[in-house]
XYZ file of C-alpha atoms in Angstrom:
215
model
C 0.310 -0.031 -0.004
C 1.441 3.400 -1.163
C 2.043 5.725 1.730
C 0.544 9.335 1.792
C 3.049 12.173 1.338
C 2.553 15.158 3.519
C 4.439 18.433 2.657
C 7.059 19.487 5.127
C 5.545 22.839 5.780
C 2.306 21.013 6.941
C 0.944 21.724 10.199
C -2.579 21.126 11.579
C -4.555 24.129 12.823
C -7.486 21.961 13.996
C -9.471 23.012 16.924
C -12.983 22.121 18.440
C -15.101 23.909 21.038
C -18.664 22.985 22.262
C -21.260 25.946 22.309
C -24.178 25.686 24.776
C -27.477 27.185 23.797
C -29.965 26.722 26.534
C -29.586 22.973 27.583
C -28.251 22.068 24.102
C -24.640 21.841 23.269
C -23.022 21.604 19.808
C -19.411 20.679 18.595
C -17.773 23.313 16.262
C -14.728 22.306 14.763
C -12.353 24.789 13.014
C -9.655 22.765 10.677
C -7.753 23.084 7.571
C -9.791 22.532 4.533
C -6.951 20.858 2.391
C -4.274 19.955 4.982
C -2.539 17.658 2.649
C -2.159 20.095 -0.213
C 0.979 21.401 -1.665
C -0.558 24.698 -2.667
C 0.272 27.384 0.145
C -3.157 29.118 -0.620
C -5.205 25.995 -0.232
C -3.327 24.997 3.033
C -3.991 28.452 4.515
C -7.939 27.710 4.076
C -10.130 26.921 7.127
C -13.406 25.296 7.402
C -15.729 25.648 10.234
C -18.273 22.625 10.701
C -20.948 21.944 13.088
C -22.371 18.580 14.060
C -24.697 17.094 11.608
C -28.278 18.034 11.764
C -31.428 15.917 11.191
C -32.871 18.162 8.990
C -31.894 17.815 5.139
C -30.656 20.781 3.183
C -28.919 22.521 6.444
C -25.572 23.810 6.057
C -23.030 22.294 8.048
C -19.602 23.488 6.876
C -18.314 26.933 6.178
C -14.993 27.360 4.447
C -12.685 30.244 3.486
C -13.240 31.764 0.106
C -11.686 34.643 -1.738
C -14.912 36.993 -1.082
C -15.027 36.007 2.793
C -13.405 34.014 5.449
C -14.346 32.091 8.353
C -13.840 34.961 10.782
C -16.652 36.699 8.611
C -19.155 33.843 8.776
C -19.021 32.989 12.706
C -22.315 34.953 13.158
C -23.948 32.901 10.701
C -22.620 29.769 12.477
C -24.078 31.268 15.747
C -27.342 31.989 14.057
C -27.364 28.417 12.805
C -26.689 26.913 16.236
C -29.535 29.162 17.818
C -31.894 27.960 15.179
C -31.188 24.492 15.729
C -31.697 25.073 19.424
C -35.075 26.542 18.866
C -35.854 23.406 16.530
C -34.648 20.744 18.922
C -36.514 22.413 22.019
C -39.845 22.214 19.713
C -38.939 18.779 18.903
C -38.552 17.792 22.479
C -41.941 19.383 23.308
C -43.479 17.291 20.597
C -41.944 14.108 21.527
C -42.936 14.727 25.243
C -46.564 15.368 23.840
C -46.407 12.189 21.873
C -44.997 10.196 24.761
C -47.771 11.538 27.042
C -50.435 10.813 24.519
C -48.981 7.292 23.757
C -49.146 6.604 27.556
C -52.740 7.778 27.822
C -53.848 5.489 25.131
C -51.851 2.613 26.624
C -53.539 2.854 30.018
C -56.979 3.007 28.316
C -56.081 -0.099 26.323
C -54.775 -1.797 29.650
C -57.922 -0.993 31.613
C -60.035 -2.220 28.731
C -58.096 -5.126 28.523
C -58.295 -5.935 32.432
C -62.015 -5.511 32.182
C -62.312 -7.945 29.166
C -59.970 -10.403 30.990
C -62.165 -10.184 34.127
C -65.253 -10.533 32.136
C -63.798 -13.672 30.404
C -63.103 -15.325 33.792
C -66.664 -14.258 34.679
C -68.048 -16.097 31.784
C -65.905 -19.220 32.390
C -67.166 -19.442 35.907
C -70.818 -18.885 34.768
C -70.620 -21.390 32.111
C -69.035 -23.958 34.828
C -72.000 -23.308 37.088
C -74.536 -23.880 34.181
C -72.784 -27.076 33.550
C -73.070 -28.049 37.354
C -76.550 -27.150 37.547
C -77.642 -29.029 34.270
C -75.709 -32.055 35.748
C -77.511 -31.631 38.779
C -80.956 -31.437 37.065
C -80.354 -34.473 35.075
C -79.165 -36.580 38.056
C -82.205 -35.171 40.275
C -84.457 -36.266 37.322
C -82.904 -39.816 37.301
C -83.173 -39.881 40.941
C -87.131 -39.129 40.680
C -87.162 -42.009 37.785
C -85.654 -44.242 40.055
C -87.608 -43.717 43.174
C -90.888 -44.400 41.213
C -89.177 -47.512 40.001
C -88.412 -48.642 43.612
C -91.723 -47.633 44.864
C -93.223 -50.169 42.285
C -91.548 -52.719 44.073
C -92.242 -54.837 47.298
C -89.934 -54.612 50.078
C -88.782 -58.208 49.705
C -87.892 -57.734 46.065
C -84.180 -58.664 45.372
C -82.079 -55.374 45.183
C -84.492 -52.856 46.685
C -82.436 -52.163 49.657
C -79.124 -51.634 47.400
C -81.238 -49.574 44.995
C -82.424 -47.268 47.998
C -78.695 -46.924 49.200
C -77.774 -45.949 45.529
C -80.659 -43.524 45.295
C -79.729 -41.840 48.539
C -76.055 -41.344 47.375
C -77.061 -39.990 43.977
C -79.646 -37.663 45.606
C -76.915 -36.159 47.680
C -74.378 -36.009 45.009
C -77.058 -33.921 42.789
C -77.506 -31.598 45.671
C -73.799 -31.134 46.008
C -73.405 -30.303 42.496
C -76.311 -27.636 42.365
C -74.981 -24.149 42.354
C -78.363 -22.798 43.547
C -78.159 -24.729 46.742
C -76.825 -21.233 48.163
C -77.138 -17.667 46.468
C -74.458 -17.581 43.816
C -72.240 -14.566 43.502
C -69.689 -13.240 41.072
C -66.462 -14.969 41.635
C -63.562 -13.085 42.925
C -61.137 -11.650 40.237
C -57.967 -13.506 40.077
C -54.668 -11.531 39.951
C -53.854 -10.965 36.223
C -50.574 -11.738 34.534
C -49.197 -9.841 31.567
C -49.919 -13.128 29.521
C -53.645 -12.915 30.714
C -54.019 -9.237 29.240
C -52.186 -9.851 25.791
C -55.073 -11.304 23.863
C -57.103 -8.178 24.610
C -54.328 -5.355 24.095
C -54.811 -5.286 20.180
C -51.030 -5.092 19.823
C -50.092 -3.101 22.883
C -47.501 -4.491 25.256
C -48.596 -5.200 28.653
C -45.191 -4.098 29.982
C -45.507 -0.475 29.041
C -46.189 1.998 26.375
C -42.696 2.027 25.206
C -42.302 -1.715 24.371
C -42.711 -3.291 21.210
C -46.357 -3.754 19.924
C -45.845 -7.161 18.385
C -44.715 -10.506 19.891
């Protein structure tokens, strides 16, 4: 690899400062525009450059030219930095507004997800009670039919005693299944885990508004 050649009279005059405007700080560098040039005129030229900016089309470097020199455009550089500070402050205000709005929407989504998750638990408990009630009713109907069948037999009919014992147990079991043997109430809501909320969050994360919305 061929090494670069620097003129013997070359000496860097680079410098850097940080300019604070409000709470914003910007790096401003002053350097030779063509430090490796053998042309004395080009070597003497300076260029001022500030940190790259997010907005396209904004001027970042300023260099010596025949009509003006760096010293002449320092005021322009300061005005540019002041404008950047204004824009960045406005951007921060907008980002904070967006952050607050996003949290507000997330909190609404979380509240709705909790409501739906509790509703789903209630519906599951209700379906279980209905299932138990129906089974209790079916067993009770069977017990009535069995009782009529036993009543149609004489006391000395073989198996009557065993049938009555079975009938007694079945009646007790039917009563134990019946959710209406006492007045039912809404079940207590269990503590919800993040995984319980995910099906109802419509893409929001249960861990916070700043988390990814897809899993």
